[in-house]
GROMACS .gro file of C-alpha atoms in nm:
model
  279
    1MET     CA    1 -14.735 -14.695  -5.020
    2THR     CA    2 -14.549 -14.443  -5.248
    3LEU     CA    3 -14.450 -14.495  -5.594
    4LYS     CA    4 -14.078 -14.507  -5.494
    5HIS     CA    5 -14.140 -14.802  -5.261
    6PHE     CA    6 -14.215 -15.049  -5.521
    7ILE     CA    7 -14.024 -14.943  -5.839
    8GLU     CA    8 -13.717 -14.753  -5.724
    9GLU     CA    9 -13.581 -15.037  -5.524
   10PRO     CA   10 -13.514 -15.345  -5.739
   11SER     CA   11 -13.648 -15.660  -5.546
   12VAL     CA   12 -13.560 -16.035  -5.629
   13LEU     CA   13 -13.653 -16.377  -5.509
   14LEU     CA   14 -13.332 -16.553  -5.440
   15LEU     CA   15 -13.359 -16.955  -5.450
   16ASP     CA   16 -13.021 -17.144  -5.330
   17ASP     CA   17 -13.055 -17.487  -5.140
   18GLU     CA   18 -12.689 -17.423  -5.012
   19ILE     CA   19 -12.725 -17.204  -4.712
   20PRO     CA   20 -12.368 -17.040  -4.722
   21ALA     CA   21 -12.411 -16.966  -5.068
   22LEU     CA   22 -12.764 -16.826  -5.032
   23ARG     CA   23 -12.637 -16.601  -4.745
   24ALA     CA   24 -12.335 -16.466  -4.958
   25LEU     CA   25 -12.522 -16.412  -5.253
   26SER     CA   26 -12.804 -16.220  -5.041
   27SER     CA   27 -12.553 -16.004  -4.873
   28LEU     CA   28 -12.389 -15.928  -5.187
   29LEU     CA   29 -12.703 -15.816  -5.355
   30GLU     CA   30 -12.817 -15.604  -5.057
   31ASP     CA   31 -12.489 -15.429  -5.052
   32ASP     CA   32 -12.574 -15.316  -5.406
   33GLY     CA   33 -12.912 -15.179  -5.296
   34VAL     CA   34 -13.137 -15.473  -5.397
   35LYS     CA   35 -13.399 -15.599  -5.160
   36VAL     CA   36 -13.379 -15.975  -5.139
   37VAL     CA   37 -13.650 -16.235  -5.061
   38ALA     CA   38 -13.444 -16.542  -4.982
   39ALA     CA   39 -13.548 -16.924  -5.000
   40SER     CA   40 -13.362 -17.219  -4.935
   41SER     CA   41 -13.606 -17.477  -5.077
   42THR     CA   42 -13.841 -17.505  -5.373
   43GLU     CA   43 -14.157 -17.519  -5.164
   44GLU     CA   44 -14.037 -17.212  -4.990
   45ALA     CA   45 -13.975 -17.024  -5.291
   46VAL     CA   46 -14.309 -17.103  -5.453
   47ARG     CA   47 -14.513 -17.023  -5.113
   48MET     CA   48 -14.314 -16.689  -5.085
   49VAL     CA   49 -14.417 -16.570  -5.421
   50ALA     CA   50 -14.790 -16.718  -5.394
   51GLU     CA   51 -14.823 -16.533  -5.050
   52SER     CA   52 -14.664 -16.206  -5.141
   53THR     CA   53 -14.852 -15.910  -5.288
   54GLY     CA   54 -14.511 -15.726  -5.332
   55TYR     CA   55 -14.341 -15.694  -5.671
   56PHE     CA   56 -14.028 -15.881  -5.783
   57SER     CA   57 -13.784 -15.736  -6.051
   58ALA     CA   58 -13.641 -16.076  -6.118
   59MET     CA   59 -13.586 -16.414  -5.972
   60VAL     CA   60 -13.218 -16.546  -5.908
   61ILE     CA   61 -13.244 -16.919  -5.931
   62ASP     CA   62 -12.995 -17.201  -5.882
   63VAL     CA   63 -13.114 -17.491  -6.083
   64LYS     CA   64 -12.979 -17.787  -5.920
   65MET     CA   65 -13.183 -17.878  -5.604
   66ASN     CA   66 -13.179 -18.150  -5.318
   67ASP     CA   67 -13.550 -18.178  -5.393
   68GLU     CA   68 -13.611 -18.510  -5.583
   69ASP     CA   69 -13.940 -18.369  -5.732
   70ARG     CA   70 -13.841 -18.017  -5.844
   71ASP     CA   71 -13.535 -17.829  -5.957
   72GLY     CA   72 -13.488 -17.437  -5.998
   73LEU     CA   73 -13.640 -17.468  -6.357
   74ASP     CA   74 -13.969 -17.639  -6.216
   75VAL     CA   75 -13.990 -17.335  -5.953
   76THR     CA   76 -13.936 -17.106  -6.229
   77ASN     CA   77 -14.219 -17.270  -6.448
   78GLU     CA   78 -14.473 -17.298  -6.124
   79ILE     CA   79 -14.430 -16.933  -6.045
   80GLN     CA   80 -14.434 -16.787  -6.420
   81HIS     CA   81 -14.694 -17.031  -6.552
   82GLY     CA   82 -14.881 -17.175  -6.253
   83LEU     CA   83 -14.900 -16.870  -6.058
   84CYS     CA   84 -14.928 -16.640  -6.366
   85ARG     CA   85 -14.647 -16.418  -6.245
   86GLU     CA   86 -14.408 -16.395  -6.548
   87ILE     CA   87 -14.134 -16.269  -6.342
   88PRO     CA   88 -13.792 -16.286  -6.547
   89ALA     CA   89 -13.549 -16.550  -6.390
   90ILE     CA   90 -13.161 -16.536  -6.385
   91ILE     CA   91 -13.026 -16.851  -6.352
   92VAL     CA   92 -12.688 -16.841  -6.135
   93SER     CA   93 -12.565 -17.218  -6.126
   94ALA     CA   94 -12.267 -17.432  -6.172
   95TYR     CA   95 -12.484 -17.612  -6.424
   96ALA     CA   96 -12.569 -17.313  -6.608
   97GLN     CA   97 -12.451 -17.445  -6.931
   98ASN     CA   98 -12.598 -17.801  -6.885
   99GLU     CA   99 -12.754 -17.901  -7.214
  100ALA     CA  100 -13.041 -18.081  -7.023
  101TYR     CA  101 -13.145 -17.766  -6.818
  102LEU     CA  102 -13.125 -17.558  -7.138
  103LYS     CA  103 -13.353 -17.778  -7.324
  104LYS     CA  104 -13.586 -17.807  -7.032
  105ALA     CA  105 -13.606 -17.426  -7.010
  106ARG     CA  106 -13.699 -17.409  -7.397
  107GLN     CA  107 -13.940 -17.683  -7.385
  108LYS     CA  108 -14.129 -17.513  -7.091
  109LYS     CA  109 -14.111 -17.183  -7.262
  110LEU     CA  110 -13.939 -17.026  -6.946
  111ILE     CA  111 -13.873 -16.639  -6.934
  112ILE     CA  112 -13.490 -16.665  -6.865
  113GLU     CA  113 -13.294 -16.333  -6.867
  114ASP     CA  114 -12.961 -16.495  -6.851
  115TRP     CA  115 -12.767 -16.796  -6.750
  116LEU     CA  116 -12.475 -16.711  -6.533
  117GLU     CA  117 -12.223 -16.972  -6.399
  118LYS     CA  118 -12.107 -16.991  -6.036
  119PRO     CA  119 -11.876 -16.901  -5.862
  120ILE     CA  120 -11.978 -16.541  -5.837
  121LEU     CA  121 -11.676 -16.374  -5.952
  122ASP     CA  122 -11.657 -16.020  -6.020
  123ASP     CA  123 -11.778 -16.047  -6.391
  124VAL     CA  124 -12.067 -16.272  -6.291
  125HIS     CA  125 -12.155 -16.024  -6.027
  126ASP     CA  126 -12.139 -15.743  -6.256
  127GLN     CA  127 -12.366 -15.896  -6.506
  128LEU     CA  128 -12.611 -16.016  -6.229
  129ILE     CA  129 -12.634 -15.647  -6.117
  130GLN     CA  130 -12.673 -15.517  -6.462
  131HIS     CA  131 -12.949 -15.759  -6.526
  132ILE     CA  132 -13.139 -15.668  -6.219
  133GLN     CA  133 -13.101 -15.301  -6.263
  134ALA     CA  134 -13.235 -15.319  -6.622
  135LEU     CA  135 -13.520 -15.519  -6.529
  136SER     CA  136 -13.600 -15.276  -6.254
  137MET     CA  137 -13.589 -14.978  -6.492
  138SER     CA  138 -13.809 -15.159  -6.747
  139SER     CA  139 -14.061 -15.180  -6.445
  140GLN     CA  140 -14.054 -14.829  -6.393
  141GLU     CA  141 -14.103 -14.763  -6.759
  142LYS     CA  142 -14.425 -14.993  -6.725
  143VAL     CA  143 -14.557 -14.794  -6.428
  144ASN     CA  144 -14.506 -14.468  -6.594
  145ARG     CA  145 -14.672 -14.602  -6.894
  146VAL     CA  146 -14.972 -14.716  -6.688
  147ILE     CA  147 -15.000 -14.358  -6.529
  148SER     CA  148 -14.976 -14.178  -6.849
  149ILE     CA  149 -15.265 -14.408  -6.993
  150TYR     CA  150 -15.465 -14.316  -6.685
  151ASP     CA  151 -15.408 -13.941  -6.753
  152ALA     CA  152 -15.502 -13.993  -7.122
  153TRP     CA  153 -15.818 -14.198  -7.005
  154LEU     CA  154 -15.923 -13.884  -6.800
  155SER     CA  155 -15.898 -13.643  -7.089
  156ASP     CA  156 -16.050 -13.882  -7.345
  157GLN     CA  157 -16.187 -14.225  -7.229
  158SER     CA  158 -16.204 -14.367  -7.585
  159LYS     CA  159 -15.845 -14.286  -7.664
  160GLY     CA  160 -15.735 -14.416  -7.299
  161LEU     CA  161 -15.923 -14.754  -7.336
  162GLU     CA  162 -15.759 -14.785  -7.684
  163ALA     CA  163 -15.409 -14.731  -7.517
  164LEU     CA  164 -15.491 -14.965  -7.227
  165ARG     CA  165 -15.601 -15.238  -7.455
  166SER     CA  166 -15.281 -15.225  -7.640
  167PHE     CA  167 -15.079 -15.212  -7.320
  168ILE     CA  168 -15.251 -15.508  -7.160
  169LEU     CA  169 -15.310 -15.735  -7.443
  170GLU     CA  170 -15.009 -15.692  -7.650
  171GLY     CA  171 -14.774 -15.553  -7.371
  172ASP     CA  172 -14.530 -15.738  -7.171
  173LEU     CA  173 -14.663 -15.695  -6.817
  174HIS     CA  174 -14.431 -15.961  -6.637
  175ASP     CA  175 -14.542 -15.945  -6.263
  176PRO     CA  176 -14.917 -15.869  -6.221
  177ALA     CA  177 -14.829 -15.732  -5.858
  178LEU     CA  178 -14.649 -15.443  -6.033
  179LEU     CA  179 -14.996 -15.347  -6.206
  180THR     CA  180 -15.174 -15.396  -5.875
  181ASN     CA  181 -14.946 -15.162  -5.680
  182THR     CA  182 -14.955 -14.898  -5.948
  183LEU     CA  183 -15.347 -14.906  -5.944
  184ASN     CA  184 -15.335 -14.896  -5.549
  185TYR     CA  185 -15.120 -14.583  -5.583
  186LEU     CA  186 -15.358 -14.431  -5.837
  187GLY     CA  187 -15.656 -14.505  -5.599
  188GLU     CA  188 -15.474 -14.329  -5.309
  189HIS     CA  189 -15.355 -14.040  -5.495
  190ARG     CA  190 -15.621 -13.974  -5.752
  191GLY     CA  191 -16.002 -13.934  -5.765
  192ILE     CA  192 -16.278 -14.196  -5.798
  193GLU     CA  193 -16.232 -14.210  -6.161
  194VAL     CA  194 -15.962 -14.458  -6.108
  195ASN     CA  195 -16.235 -14.719  -6.020
  196ASP     CA  196 -16.359 -14.728  -6.388
  197PHE     CA  197 -16.012 -14.728  -6.492
  198THR     CA  198 -15.938 -15.037  -6.256
  199ALA     CA  199 -16.226 -15.220  -6.374
  200HIS     CA  200 -16.110 -15.226  -6.721
  201VAL     CA  201 -15.787 -15.317  -6.626
  202ASN     CA  202 -15.922 -15.597  -6.443
  203PHE     CA  203 -16.129 -15.696  -6.743
  204LEU     CA  204 -15.847 -15.684  -6.993
  205VAL     CA  205 -15.608 -15.888  -6.779
  206TYR     CA  206 -15.860 -16.176  -6.769
  207GLU     CA  207 -15.923 -16.141  -7.144
  208LYS     CA  208 -15.543 -16.181  -7.176
  209THR     CA  209 -15.531 -16.474  -6.925
  210ILE     CA  210 -15.807 -16.702  -7.023
  211GLY     CA  211 -15.959 -16.543  -7.336
  212SER     CA  212 -16.273 -16.345  -7.396
  213LEU     CA  213 -16.529 -16.318  -7.125
  214TRP     CA  214 -16.775 -16.175  -7.363
  215GLU     CA  215 -16.927 -16.244  -7.704
  216GLN     CA  216 -17.028 -15.962  -7.943
  217HIS     CA  217 -17.390 -15.977  -8.067
  218GLY     CA  218 -17.528 -15.741  -8.333
  219ASN     CA  219 -17.466 -15.371  -8.187
  220GLY     CA  220 -17.374 -15.490  -7.863
  221TYR     CA  221 -17.197 -15.722  -7.599
  222VAL     CA  222 -17.326 -16.021  -7.417
  223ALA     CA  223 -17.128 -16.088  -7.082
  224PHE     CA  224 -17.076 -16.414  -6.935
  225LEU     CA  225 -17.039 -16.495  -6.554
  226LYS     CA  226 -16.968 -16.855  -6.424
  227GLY     CA  227 -17.040 -16.996  -6.780
  228LYS     CA  228 -17.400 -16.815  -6.795
  229LYS     CA  229 -17.508 -16.526  -6.989
  230VAL     CA  230 -17.574 -16.219  -6.744
  231GLY     CA  231 -17.657 -15.921  -6.958
  232PHE     CA  232 -17.629 -15.733  -7.282
  233ALA     CA  233 -17.459 -15.398  -7.318
  234THR     CA  234 -17.416 -15.154  -7.598
  235SER     CA  235 -17.054 -15.086  -7.511
  236GLU     CA  236 -16.769 -15.230  -7.324
  237THR     CA  237 -16.789 -14.996  -7.040
  238GLU     CA  238 -17.153 -15.063  -6.993
  239LEU     CA  239 -17.081 -15.427  -7.024
  240ILE     CA  240 -16.821 -15.420  -6.738
  241LYS     CA  241 -17.077 -15.216  -6.515
  242THR     CA  242 -17.329 -15.492  -6.589
  243VAL     CA  243 -17.076 -15.772  -6.477
  244PHE     CA  244 -17.029 -15.574  -6.136
  245GLU     CA  245 -17.406 -15.514  -6.084
  246THR     CA  246 -17.433 -15.884  -6.112
  247GLN     CA  247 -17.129 -15.993  -5.902
  248GLN     CA  248 -17.114 -15.708  -5.672
  249ARG     CA  249 -16.737 -15.744  -5.608
  250THR     CA  250 -16.439 -15.702  -5.845
  251ASP     CA  251 -16.247 -16.039  -5.786
  252PHE     CA  252 -16.324 -16.141  -6.148
  253PHE     CA  253 -16.304 -16.514  -6.098
  254PHE     CA  254 -16.488 -16.602  -6.394
  255ALA     CA  255 -16.554 -16.944  -6.524
  256PRO     CA  256 -16.440 -16.977  -6.907
  257ILE     CA  257 -16.716 -17.006  -7.167
  258ASN     CA  258 -16.525 -17.294  -7.327
  259GLU     CA  259 -16.657 -17.607  -7.153
  260GLU     CA  260 -16.334 -17.762  -7.181
  261ARG     CA  261 -16.207 -17.515  -6.932
  262VAL     CA  262 -16.497 -17.496  -6.692
  263SER     CA  263 -16.311 -17.637  -6.399
  264ARG     CA  264 -15.970 -17.427  -6.483
  265PHE     CA  265 -15.878 -17.129  -6.240
  266ALA     CA  266 -15.951 -16.825  -6.422
  267GLY     CA  267 -15.620 -16.650  -6.356
  268PRO     CA  268 -15.435 -16.409  -6.123
  269LYS     CA  269 -15.640 -16.192  -5.898
  270VAL     CA  270 -15.515 -15.837  -6.004
  271LEU     CA  271 -15.703 -15.623  -5.760
  272SER     CA  272 -16.005 -15.668  -5.534
  273ASN     CA  273 -16.294 -15.459  -5.409
  274ARG     CA  274 -16.184 -15.132  -5.589
  275TYR     CA  275 -16.523 -15.081  -5.767
  276PRO     CA  276 -16.799 -14.913  -5.582
  277LYS     CA  277 -17.094 -15.125  -5.482
  278LEU     CA  278 -17.382 -15.045  -5.740
  279ASP     CA  279 -17.747 -14.992  -5.629
   0.00000   0.00000   0.00000
């Protein structure tokens, strides 16, 4: 995989249950250089994102569906919150100005880039392409930021970790697949140091997703695995290695410390099996 493959070609999930409209808009976007993954049902759209390891610049969603149980906003909610892939949605619908849909989107705290009205006339088409291109550019900037943080990490690990913390915990990652692909790229083109870097990325992503996986005690840290204390370390780097020594893999499916969330899924798997097995 090259860096160009996953950031320079915008990729969108397109959902519309009207097949002629789906084909027409899909063809239109492909003519503009956009890679389209098309879905004609709510179930298909969610499944395609759940099974995909690829990156999406945006989701182009029609809100009114033939599905009695879910509309386009329910799909957006399931992907952004249920699958933890906060891919910005661009609503393209004849119901784009429907107050009930607008209210529902606000209540569910959905990430909506814009509400565009059908039919897809020239001005709507231009707005749609501008949004997709802008989101793709934003993703390129995030990839470049991760790579620059990694380079900083190589020269000064403490400064690199500080920059990584800021990027992961305070930044806007959107689709975790973008981060996964960036780390894969670094793994293929850089030295073994990327494994340590990836371990910290995983750790911080899960801290952001479900809250802290460790507690500070005195001059060090206590790590938790599946709700149990697994070791003490004097630094965050050593803490992460302690966890890997215990778990022997990097899936990072931790049970939250809080008993109220013990049965809750711990979050999206960012990257697997990238840390060397420790003796």
